Structures are given as C-alpha cells and as structure tokens.
N, C-alpha and C. Protein backbone atom coordinates (compact mmCIF):
# COMPACT_ATOMS: atom_id res chain seq x y z
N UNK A 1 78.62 127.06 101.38
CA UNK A 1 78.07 126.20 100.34
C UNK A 1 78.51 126.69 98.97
N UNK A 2 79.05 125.79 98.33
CA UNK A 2 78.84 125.81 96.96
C UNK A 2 78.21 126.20 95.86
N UNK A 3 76.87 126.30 96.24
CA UNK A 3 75.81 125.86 95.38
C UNK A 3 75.37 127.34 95.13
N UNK A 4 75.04 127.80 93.84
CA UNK A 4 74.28 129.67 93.58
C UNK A 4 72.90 129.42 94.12
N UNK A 5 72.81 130.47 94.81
CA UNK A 5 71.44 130.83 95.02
C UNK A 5 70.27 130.45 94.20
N UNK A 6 68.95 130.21 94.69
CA UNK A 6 68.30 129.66 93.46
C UNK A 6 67.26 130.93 92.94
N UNK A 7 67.16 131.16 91.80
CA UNK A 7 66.34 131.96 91.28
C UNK A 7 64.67 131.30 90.39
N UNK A 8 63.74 132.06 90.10
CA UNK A 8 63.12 131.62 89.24
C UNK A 8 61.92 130.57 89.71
N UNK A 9 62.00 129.79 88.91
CA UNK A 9 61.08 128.43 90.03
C UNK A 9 61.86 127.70 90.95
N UNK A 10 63.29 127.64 90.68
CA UNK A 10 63.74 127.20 92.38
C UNK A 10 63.75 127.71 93.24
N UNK A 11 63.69 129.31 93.04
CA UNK A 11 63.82 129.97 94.36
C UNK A 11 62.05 130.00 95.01
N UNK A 12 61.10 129.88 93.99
CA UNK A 12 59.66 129.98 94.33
C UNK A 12 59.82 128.08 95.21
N UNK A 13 60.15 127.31 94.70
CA UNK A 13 60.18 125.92 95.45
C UNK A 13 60.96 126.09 96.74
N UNK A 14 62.15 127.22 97.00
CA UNK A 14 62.70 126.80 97.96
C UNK A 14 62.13 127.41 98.89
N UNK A 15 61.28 128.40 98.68
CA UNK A 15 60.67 129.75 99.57
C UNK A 15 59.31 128.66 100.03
N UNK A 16 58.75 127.80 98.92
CA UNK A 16 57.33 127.00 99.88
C UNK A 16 58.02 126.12 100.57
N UNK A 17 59.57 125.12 100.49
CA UNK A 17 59.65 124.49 101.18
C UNK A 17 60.70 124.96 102.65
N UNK A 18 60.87 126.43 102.73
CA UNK A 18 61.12 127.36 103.78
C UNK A 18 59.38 127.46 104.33
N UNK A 19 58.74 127.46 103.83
CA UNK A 19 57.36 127.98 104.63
C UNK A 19 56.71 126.41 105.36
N UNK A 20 57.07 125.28 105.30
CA UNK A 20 56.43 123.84 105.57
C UNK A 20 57.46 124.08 106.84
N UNK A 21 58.27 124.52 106.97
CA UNK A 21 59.13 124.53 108.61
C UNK A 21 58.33 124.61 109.42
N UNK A 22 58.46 123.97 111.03
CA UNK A 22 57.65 124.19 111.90
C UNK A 22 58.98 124.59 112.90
N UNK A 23 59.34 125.49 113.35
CA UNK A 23 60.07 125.60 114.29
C UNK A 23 59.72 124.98 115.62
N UNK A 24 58.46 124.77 116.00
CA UNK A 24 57.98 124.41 117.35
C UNK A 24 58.26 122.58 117.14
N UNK A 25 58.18 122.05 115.74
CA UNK A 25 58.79 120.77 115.87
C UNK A 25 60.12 120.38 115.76
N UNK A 26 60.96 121.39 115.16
CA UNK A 26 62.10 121.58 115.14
C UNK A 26 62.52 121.11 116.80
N UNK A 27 62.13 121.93 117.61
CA UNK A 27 62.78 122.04 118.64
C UNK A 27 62.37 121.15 119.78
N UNK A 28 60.93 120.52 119.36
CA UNK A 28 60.52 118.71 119.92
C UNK A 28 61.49 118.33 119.66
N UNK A 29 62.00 118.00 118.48
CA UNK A 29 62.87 117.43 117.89
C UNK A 29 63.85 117.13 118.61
N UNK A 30 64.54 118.50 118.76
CA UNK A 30 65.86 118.48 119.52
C UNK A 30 66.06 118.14 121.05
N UNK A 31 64.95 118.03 121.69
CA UNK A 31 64.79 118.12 122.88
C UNK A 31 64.79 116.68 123.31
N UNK A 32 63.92 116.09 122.27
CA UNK A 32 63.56 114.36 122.08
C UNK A 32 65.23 113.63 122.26
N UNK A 33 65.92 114.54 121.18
CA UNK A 33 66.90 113.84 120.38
C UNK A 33 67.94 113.50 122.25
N UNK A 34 67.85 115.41 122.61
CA UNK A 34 69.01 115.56 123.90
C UNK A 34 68.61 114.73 124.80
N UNK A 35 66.80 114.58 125.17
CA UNK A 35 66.55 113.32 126.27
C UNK A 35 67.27 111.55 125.86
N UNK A 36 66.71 111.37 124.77
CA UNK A 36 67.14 110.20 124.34
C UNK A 36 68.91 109.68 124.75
N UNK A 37 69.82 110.97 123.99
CA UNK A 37 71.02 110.54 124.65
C UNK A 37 71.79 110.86 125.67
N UNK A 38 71.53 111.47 126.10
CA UNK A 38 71.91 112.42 127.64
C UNK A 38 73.00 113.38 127.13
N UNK A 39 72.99 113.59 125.98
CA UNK A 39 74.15 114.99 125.92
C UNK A 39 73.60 116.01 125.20
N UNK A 40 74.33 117.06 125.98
CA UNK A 40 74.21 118.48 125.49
C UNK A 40 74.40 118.57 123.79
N UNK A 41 73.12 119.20 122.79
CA UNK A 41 73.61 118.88 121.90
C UNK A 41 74.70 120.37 121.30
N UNK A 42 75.18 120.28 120.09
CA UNK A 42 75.46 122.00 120.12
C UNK A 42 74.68 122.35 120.07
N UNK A 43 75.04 124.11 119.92
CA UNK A 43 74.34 125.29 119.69
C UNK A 43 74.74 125.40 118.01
N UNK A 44 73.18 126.22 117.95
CA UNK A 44 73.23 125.88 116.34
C UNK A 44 72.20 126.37 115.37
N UNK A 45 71.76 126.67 114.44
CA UNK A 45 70.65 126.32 113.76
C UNK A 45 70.32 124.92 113.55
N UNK A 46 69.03 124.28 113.42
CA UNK A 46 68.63 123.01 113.35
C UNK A 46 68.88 122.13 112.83
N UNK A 47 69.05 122.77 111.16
CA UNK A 47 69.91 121.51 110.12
C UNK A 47 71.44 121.44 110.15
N UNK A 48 72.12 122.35 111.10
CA UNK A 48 73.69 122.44 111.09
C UNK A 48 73.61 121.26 112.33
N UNK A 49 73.15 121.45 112.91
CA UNK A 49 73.05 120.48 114.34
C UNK A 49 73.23 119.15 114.45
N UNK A 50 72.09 119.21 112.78
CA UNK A 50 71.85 117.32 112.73
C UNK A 50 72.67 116.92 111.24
N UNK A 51 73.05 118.19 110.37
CA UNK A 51 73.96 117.75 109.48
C UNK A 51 75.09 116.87 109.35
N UNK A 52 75.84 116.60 110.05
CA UNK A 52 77.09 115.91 110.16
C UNK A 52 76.83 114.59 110.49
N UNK A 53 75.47 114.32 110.57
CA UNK A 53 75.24 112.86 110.82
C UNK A 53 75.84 112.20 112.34
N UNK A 54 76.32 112.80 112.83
CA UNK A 54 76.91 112.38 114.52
C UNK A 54 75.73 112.51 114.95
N UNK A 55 74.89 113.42 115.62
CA UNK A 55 74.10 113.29 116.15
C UNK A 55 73.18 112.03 116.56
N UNK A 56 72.69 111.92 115.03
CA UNK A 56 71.48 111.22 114.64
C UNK A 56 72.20 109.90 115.01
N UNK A 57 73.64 109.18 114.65
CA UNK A 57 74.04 108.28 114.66
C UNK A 57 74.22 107.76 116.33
N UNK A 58 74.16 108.79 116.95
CA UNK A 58 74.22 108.71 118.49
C UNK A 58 72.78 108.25 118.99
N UNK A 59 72.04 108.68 118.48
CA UNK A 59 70.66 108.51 118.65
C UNK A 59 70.15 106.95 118.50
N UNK A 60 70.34 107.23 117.00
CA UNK A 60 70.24 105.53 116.46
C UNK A 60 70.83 104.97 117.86
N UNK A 61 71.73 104.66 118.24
CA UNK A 61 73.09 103.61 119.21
C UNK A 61 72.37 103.74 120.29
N UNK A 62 71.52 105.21 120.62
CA UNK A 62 71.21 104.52 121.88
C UNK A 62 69.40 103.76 121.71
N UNK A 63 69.02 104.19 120.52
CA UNK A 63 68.00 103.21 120.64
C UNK A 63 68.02 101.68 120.01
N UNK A 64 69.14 101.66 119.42
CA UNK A 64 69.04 100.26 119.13
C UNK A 64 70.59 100.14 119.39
N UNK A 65 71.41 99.59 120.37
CA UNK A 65 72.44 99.47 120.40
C UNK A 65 73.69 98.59 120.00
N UNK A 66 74.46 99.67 119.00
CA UNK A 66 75.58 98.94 118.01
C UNK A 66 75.12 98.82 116.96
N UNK A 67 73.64 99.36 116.60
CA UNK A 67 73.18 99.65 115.12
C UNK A 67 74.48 100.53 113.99
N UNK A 68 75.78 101.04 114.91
CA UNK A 68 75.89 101.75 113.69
C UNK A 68 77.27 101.64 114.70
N UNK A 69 78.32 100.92 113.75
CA UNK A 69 79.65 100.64 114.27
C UNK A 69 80.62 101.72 114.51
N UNK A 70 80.56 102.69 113.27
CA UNK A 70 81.44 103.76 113.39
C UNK A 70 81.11 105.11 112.93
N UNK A 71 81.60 106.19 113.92
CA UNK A 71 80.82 107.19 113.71
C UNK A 71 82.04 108.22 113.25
N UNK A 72 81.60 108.67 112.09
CA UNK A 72 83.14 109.62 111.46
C UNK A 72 82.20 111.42 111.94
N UNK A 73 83.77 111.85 112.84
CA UNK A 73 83.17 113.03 113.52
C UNK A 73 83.87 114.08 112.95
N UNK A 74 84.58 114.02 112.16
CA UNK A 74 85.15 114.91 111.15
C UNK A 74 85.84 114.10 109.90
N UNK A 75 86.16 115.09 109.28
CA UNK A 75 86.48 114.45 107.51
C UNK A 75 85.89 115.42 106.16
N UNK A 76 85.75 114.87 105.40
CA UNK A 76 85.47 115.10 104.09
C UNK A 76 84.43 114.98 103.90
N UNK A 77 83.48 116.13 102.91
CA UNK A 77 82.11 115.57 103.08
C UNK A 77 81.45 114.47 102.75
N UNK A 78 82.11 113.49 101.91
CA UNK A 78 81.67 112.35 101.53
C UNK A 78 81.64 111.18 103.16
N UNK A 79 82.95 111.78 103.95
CA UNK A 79 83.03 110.79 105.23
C UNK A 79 81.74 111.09 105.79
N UNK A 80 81.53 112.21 106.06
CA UNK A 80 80.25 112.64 106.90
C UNK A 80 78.80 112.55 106.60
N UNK A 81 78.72 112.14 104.97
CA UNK A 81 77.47 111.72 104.22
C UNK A 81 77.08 110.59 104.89
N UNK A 82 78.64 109.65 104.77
CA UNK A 82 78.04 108.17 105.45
C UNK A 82 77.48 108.03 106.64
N UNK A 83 77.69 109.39 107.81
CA UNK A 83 76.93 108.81 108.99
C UNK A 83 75.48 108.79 108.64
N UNK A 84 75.20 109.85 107.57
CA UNK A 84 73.78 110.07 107.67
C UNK A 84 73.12 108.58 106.81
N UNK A 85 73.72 108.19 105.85
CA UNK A 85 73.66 107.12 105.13
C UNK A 85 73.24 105.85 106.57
N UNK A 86 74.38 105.75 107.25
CA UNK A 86 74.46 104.75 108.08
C UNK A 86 72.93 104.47 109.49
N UNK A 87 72.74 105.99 109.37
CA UNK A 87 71.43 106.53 109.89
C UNK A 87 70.37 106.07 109.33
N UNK A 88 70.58 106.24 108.00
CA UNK A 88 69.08 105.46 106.98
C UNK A 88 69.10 104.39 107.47
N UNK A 89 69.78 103.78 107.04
CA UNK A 89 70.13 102.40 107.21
C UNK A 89 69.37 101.33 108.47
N UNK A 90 70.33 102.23 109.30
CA UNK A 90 69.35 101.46 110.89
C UNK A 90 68.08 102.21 111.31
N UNK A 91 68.04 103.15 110.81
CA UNK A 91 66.54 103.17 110.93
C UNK A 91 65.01 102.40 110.26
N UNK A 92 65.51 102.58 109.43
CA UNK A 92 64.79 100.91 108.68
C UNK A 92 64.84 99.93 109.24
N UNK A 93 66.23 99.69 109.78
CA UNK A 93 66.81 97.97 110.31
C UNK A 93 65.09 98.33 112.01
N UNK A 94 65.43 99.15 112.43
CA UNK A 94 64.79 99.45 113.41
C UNK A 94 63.28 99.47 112.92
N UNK A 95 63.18 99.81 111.98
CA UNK A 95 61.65 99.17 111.89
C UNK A 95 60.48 100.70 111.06
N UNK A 96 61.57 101.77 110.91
CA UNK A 96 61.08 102.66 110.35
C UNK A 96 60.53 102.15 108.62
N UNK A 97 59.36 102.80 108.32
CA UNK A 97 59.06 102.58 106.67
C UNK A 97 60.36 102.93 105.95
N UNK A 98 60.59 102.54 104.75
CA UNK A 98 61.33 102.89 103.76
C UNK A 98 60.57 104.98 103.38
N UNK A 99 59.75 104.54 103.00
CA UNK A 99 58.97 105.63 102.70
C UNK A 99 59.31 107.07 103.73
N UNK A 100 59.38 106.67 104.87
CA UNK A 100 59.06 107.69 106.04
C UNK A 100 60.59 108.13 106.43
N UNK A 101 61.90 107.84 105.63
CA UNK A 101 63.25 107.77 105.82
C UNK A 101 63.74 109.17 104.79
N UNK A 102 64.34 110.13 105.14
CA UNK A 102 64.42 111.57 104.32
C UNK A 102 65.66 111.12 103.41
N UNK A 103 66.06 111.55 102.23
CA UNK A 103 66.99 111.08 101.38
C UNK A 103 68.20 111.78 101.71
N UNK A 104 69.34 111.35 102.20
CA UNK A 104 70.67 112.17 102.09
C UNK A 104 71.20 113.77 101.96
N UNK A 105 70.41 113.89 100.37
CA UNK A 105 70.62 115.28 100.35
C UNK A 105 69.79 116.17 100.69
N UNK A 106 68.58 115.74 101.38
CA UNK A 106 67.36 116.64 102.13
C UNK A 106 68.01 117.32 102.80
N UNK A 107 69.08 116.56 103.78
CA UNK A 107 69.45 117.00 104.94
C UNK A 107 70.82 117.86 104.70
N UNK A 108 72.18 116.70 104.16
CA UNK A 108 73.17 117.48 103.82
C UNK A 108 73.45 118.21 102.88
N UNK A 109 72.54 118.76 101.91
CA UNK A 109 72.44 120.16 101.04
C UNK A 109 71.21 120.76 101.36
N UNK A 110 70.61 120.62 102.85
CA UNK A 110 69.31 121.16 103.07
C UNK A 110 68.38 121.78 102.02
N UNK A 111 68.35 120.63 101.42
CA UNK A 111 67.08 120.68 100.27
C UNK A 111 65.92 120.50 100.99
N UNK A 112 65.49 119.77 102.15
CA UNK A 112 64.31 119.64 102.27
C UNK A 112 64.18 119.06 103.63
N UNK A 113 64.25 120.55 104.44
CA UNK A 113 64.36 120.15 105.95
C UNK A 113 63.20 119.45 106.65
N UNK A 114 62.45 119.82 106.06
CA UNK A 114 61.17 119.92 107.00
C UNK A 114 60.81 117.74 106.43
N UNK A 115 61.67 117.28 105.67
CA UNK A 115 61.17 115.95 105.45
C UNK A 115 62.18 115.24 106.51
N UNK A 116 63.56 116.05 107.21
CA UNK A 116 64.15 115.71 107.71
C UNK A 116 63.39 115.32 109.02
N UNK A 117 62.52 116.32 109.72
CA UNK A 117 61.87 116.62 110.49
C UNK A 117 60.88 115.48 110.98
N UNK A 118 60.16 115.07 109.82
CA UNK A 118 59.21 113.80 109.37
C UNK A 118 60.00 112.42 109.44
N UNK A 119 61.12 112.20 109.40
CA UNK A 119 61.49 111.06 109.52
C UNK A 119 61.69 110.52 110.77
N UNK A 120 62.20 111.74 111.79
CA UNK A 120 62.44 111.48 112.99
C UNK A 120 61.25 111.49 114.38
N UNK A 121 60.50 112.05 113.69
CA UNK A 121 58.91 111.93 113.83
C UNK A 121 58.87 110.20 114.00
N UNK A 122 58.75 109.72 112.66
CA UNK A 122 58.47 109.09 112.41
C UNK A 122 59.53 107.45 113.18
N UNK A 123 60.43 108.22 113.22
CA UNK A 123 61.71 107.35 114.24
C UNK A 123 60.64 107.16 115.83
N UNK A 124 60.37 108.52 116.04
CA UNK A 124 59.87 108.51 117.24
C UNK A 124 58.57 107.84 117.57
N UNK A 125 57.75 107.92 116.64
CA UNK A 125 56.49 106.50 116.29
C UNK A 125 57.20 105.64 116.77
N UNK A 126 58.16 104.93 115.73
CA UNK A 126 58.76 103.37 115.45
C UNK A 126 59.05 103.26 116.85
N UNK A 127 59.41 103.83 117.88
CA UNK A 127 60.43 103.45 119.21
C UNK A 127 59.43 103.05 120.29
N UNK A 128 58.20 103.38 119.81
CA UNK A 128 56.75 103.48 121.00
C UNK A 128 56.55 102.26 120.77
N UNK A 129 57.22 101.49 120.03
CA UNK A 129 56.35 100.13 119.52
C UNK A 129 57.28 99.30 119.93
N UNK A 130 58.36 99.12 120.46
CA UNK A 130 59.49 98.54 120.97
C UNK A 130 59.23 98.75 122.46
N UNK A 131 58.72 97.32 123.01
CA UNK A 131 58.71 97.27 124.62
C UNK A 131 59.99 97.65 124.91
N UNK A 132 61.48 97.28 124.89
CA UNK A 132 62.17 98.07 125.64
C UNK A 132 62.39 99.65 125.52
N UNK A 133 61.82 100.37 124.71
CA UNK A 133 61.85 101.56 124.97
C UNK A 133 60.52 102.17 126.07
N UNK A 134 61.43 102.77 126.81
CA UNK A 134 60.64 103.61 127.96
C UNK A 134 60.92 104.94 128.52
N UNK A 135 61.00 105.62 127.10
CA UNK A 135 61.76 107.18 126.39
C UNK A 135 60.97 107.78 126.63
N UNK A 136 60.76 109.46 126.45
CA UNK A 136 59.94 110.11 126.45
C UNK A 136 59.29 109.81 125.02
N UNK A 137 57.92 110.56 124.45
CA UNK A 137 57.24 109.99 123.31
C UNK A 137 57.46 111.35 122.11
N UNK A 138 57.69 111.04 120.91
CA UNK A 138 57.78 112.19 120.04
C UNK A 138 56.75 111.72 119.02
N UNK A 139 55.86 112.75 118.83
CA UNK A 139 54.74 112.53 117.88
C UNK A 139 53.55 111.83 118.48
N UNK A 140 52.62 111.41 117.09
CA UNK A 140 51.45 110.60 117.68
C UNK A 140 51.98 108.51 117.69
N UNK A 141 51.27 108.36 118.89
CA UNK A 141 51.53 106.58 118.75
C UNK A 141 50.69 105.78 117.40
N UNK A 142 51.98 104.82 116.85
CA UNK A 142 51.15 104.44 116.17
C UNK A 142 49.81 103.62 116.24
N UNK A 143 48.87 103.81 114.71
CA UNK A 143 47.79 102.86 115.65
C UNK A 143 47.73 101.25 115.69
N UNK A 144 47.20 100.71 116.55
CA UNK A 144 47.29 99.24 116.94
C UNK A 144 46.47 98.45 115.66
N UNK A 145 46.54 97.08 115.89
CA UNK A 145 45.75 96.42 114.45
C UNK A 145 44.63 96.72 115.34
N UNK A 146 43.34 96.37 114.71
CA UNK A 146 42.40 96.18 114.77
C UNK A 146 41.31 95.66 113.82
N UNK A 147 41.92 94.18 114.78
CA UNK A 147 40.83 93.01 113.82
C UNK A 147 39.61 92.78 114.65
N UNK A 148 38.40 92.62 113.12
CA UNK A 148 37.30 92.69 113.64
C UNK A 148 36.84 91.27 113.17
N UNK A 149 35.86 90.67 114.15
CA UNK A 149 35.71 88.88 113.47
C UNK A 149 33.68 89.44 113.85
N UNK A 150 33.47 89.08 111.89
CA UNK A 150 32.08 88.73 111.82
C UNK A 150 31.16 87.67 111.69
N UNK A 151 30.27 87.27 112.76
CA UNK A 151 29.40 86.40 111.83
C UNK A 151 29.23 86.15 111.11
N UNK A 152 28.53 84.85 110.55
CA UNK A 152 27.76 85.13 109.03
C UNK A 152 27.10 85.58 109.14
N UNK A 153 25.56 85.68 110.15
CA UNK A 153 24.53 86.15 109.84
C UNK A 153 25.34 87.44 109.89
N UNK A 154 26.24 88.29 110.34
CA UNK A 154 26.09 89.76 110.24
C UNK A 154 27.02 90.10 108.66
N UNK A 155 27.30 89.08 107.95
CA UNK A 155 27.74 89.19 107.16
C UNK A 155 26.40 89.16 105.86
N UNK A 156 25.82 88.22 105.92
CA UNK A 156 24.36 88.66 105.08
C UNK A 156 23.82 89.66 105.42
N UNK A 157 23.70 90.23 106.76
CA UNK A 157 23.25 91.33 106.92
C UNK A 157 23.60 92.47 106.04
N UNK A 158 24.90 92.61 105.60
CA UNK A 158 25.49 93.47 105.25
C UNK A 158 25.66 93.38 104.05
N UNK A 159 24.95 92.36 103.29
CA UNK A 159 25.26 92.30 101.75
C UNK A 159 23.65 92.81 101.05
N UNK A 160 22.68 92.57 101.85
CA UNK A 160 21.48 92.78 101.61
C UNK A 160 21.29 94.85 101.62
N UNK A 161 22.29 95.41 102.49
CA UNK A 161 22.15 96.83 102.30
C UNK A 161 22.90 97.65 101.12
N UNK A 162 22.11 98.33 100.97
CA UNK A 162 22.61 99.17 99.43
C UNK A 162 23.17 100.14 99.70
N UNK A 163 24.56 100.84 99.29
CA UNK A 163 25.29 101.70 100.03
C UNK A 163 24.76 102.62 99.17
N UNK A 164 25.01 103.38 99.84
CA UNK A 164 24.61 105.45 98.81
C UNK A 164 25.54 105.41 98.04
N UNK A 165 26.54 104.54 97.33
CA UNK A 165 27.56 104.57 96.26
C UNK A 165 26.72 103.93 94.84
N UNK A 166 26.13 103.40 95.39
CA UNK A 166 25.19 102.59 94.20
C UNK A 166 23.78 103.06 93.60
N UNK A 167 23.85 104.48 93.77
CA UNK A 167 23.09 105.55 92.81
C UNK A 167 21.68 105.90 93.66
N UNK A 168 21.44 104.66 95.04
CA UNK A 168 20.44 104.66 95.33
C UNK A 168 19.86 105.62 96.89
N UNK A 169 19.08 106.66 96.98
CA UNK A 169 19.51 107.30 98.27
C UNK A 169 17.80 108.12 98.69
N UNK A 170 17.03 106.90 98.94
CA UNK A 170 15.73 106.93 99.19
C UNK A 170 14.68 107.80 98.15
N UNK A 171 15.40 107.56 96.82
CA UNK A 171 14.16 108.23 95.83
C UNK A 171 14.63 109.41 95.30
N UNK A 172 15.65 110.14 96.15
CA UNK A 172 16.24 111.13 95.37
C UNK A 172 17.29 110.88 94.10
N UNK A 173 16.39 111.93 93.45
CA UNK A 173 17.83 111.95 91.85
C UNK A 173 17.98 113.59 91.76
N UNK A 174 18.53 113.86 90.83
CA UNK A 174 19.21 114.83 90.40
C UNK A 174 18.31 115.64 89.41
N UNK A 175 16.99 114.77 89.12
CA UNK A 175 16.13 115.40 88.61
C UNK A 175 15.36 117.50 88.51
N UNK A 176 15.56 117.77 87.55
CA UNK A 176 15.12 119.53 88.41
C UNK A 176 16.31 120.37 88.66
N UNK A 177 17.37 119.57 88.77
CA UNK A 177 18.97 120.85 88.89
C UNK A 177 19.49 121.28 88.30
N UNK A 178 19.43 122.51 88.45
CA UNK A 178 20.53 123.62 87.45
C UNK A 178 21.17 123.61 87.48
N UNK A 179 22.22 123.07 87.01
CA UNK A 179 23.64 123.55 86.87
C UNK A 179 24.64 124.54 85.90
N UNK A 180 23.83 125.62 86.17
CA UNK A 180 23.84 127.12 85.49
C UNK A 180 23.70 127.02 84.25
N UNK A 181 23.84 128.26 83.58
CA UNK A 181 23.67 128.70 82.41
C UNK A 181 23.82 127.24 80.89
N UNK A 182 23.08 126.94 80.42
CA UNK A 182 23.75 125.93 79.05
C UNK A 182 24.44 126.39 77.94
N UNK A 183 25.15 125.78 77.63
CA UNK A 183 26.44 126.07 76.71
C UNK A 183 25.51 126.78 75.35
N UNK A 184 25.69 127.84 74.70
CA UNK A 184 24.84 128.09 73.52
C UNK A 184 26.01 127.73 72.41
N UNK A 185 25.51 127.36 71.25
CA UNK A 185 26.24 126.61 70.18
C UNK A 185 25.77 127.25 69.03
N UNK A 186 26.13 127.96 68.59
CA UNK A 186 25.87 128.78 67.38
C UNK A 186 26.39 128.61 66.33
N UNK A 187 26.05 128.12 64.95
CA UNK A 187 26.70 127.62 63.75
C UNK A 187 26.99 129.48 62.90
C-alpha cells in the first residue's frame, strides 16, 4: 500500500475500527460465501480474499444469475475497483438497502472492514426472502410485515387511555426530590 501509516486521531480511529472486527463473523462469512459457490476460496487474510472483487462477484452470479456480466480477474486497480462497484450494484438490484451496501473504499483501501462484513450479512438477510433461494442462512431472518386490523370499538378503547407520556402516572409527581446540592449564587 501506498498510503503512510496513520498517526494521531487516525491512528486512534483506525485502532477502534480494528477493535469492531469479529473474526468469528469473518469466517461465517467465508464459509457462507464457499457454500454458496462451490469453490475453494483462497487462502488469505479476510479483506485480501474479498478485495479484488472476484469473489463477491461470483457470489452475486450465483445468487442472482448474470447479475454481473464481466468479471475482471486481474488488471489495474481501477479494473478491479469495478468488480466491487459492479457488486454494489447488484446487490441493491437484488434487493439489498442502499444503506446496508459498504462503500468501495471500505473494502479496497480497507478503511472499514468490519462494514464490509455488515453488508454481506445483510446480502445474506436479502437471499432468505427470495423463494428460490434454498442456501444455507447467514445472519438473523428478516422480520415479516405484521399488520394488525382494529376495530373501532378497540380503537375508542384506546383513545380514552392516558399514556404515562402525558405527565399522568396515578398521582405521582416529582414533588419532595432532591436533586442534590442547589446552585449557591453569590453577588
């Protein structure tokens, strides 16, 4: 890498966002990733693994297939940005949040692994929700709607009760409490 070491408050930012790592999801991760496509992935540290954007782009293809036309497996680093680019891309198309998608350079200047981590998480949500997937599961399922249909009468019911937000909470006040020492003001 290019880039100097970071000192100062970057190196204090890069040391908390070294401590948000979970190695034990790291390696869900990878395991998810190797079931999903049936190949051996390399050997590696975690963000070298999924850096080059091949991986992930393999992944994408096999869960949504032909999401991602061409996969550049060597080149220049700008060629190899685009797989990961192309990765954003259909993962959204696939149904991931905008929000829940890690930005480019999280991953390929490992600025911020552990959001890398969260997206694919979050890939792995999105795929539980797609009847043709019948993958192994990564993460928690998302949750289902849940619509509730009220009466009216249980709807008057419910306008006639006074919530404990509205100051009122069977007679108690705040009357009698100390709240330590009072400010002395001396001219």
């Amino acid at each position: 890498m290019s880039r100097a070491k970071p000192s100062g408050i970057a190196a204090d930012i890069a040391k908390k966002m070294a401590g948000k790592r979970d190695p034990q999801q790291e390696q869900e991760v990878l395991d998810w990733i190797q079931t999903i496509t049936g190949e051996a992935l390399p050997s590696g540290e975690y963000e070298d693994i999924l850096r080059d954007g091949v991986v992930l782009c393999k992944l994408m293809n096999c869960l949504s297939p032909g999401s991602i036309k061409k996969i550049h497996s060597k080149g220049q680093a700008f060629v190899l940005m685009q797989n990961i680019e192309a990765f954003q891309k259909a993962a959204q198309a696939y149904g991931v949040p905008k929000e829940d998608v890690f930005q480019t350079v999280d991953l390929w200047e490992r600025r911020n692994i552990p959001t890398v981590t969260q997206s694919i998480f979050a890939l792995g949500r999105t795929a539980q929700t797609h009847p043709e997937f019948n993958g192994p599961v990564l993460g928690p399922k998302l949750a289902d709607k849940n619509v509730r249909e009220f009466t009216e009468e249980q709807l008057k019911a419910g306008e006639s009760t006074i919530g404990l937000q509205m100051g009122f909470n069977k007679g108690a006040t705040q009357a009698g409490m100390s709240m330590g020492k009072g400010r002395m003001i001396i001219d």
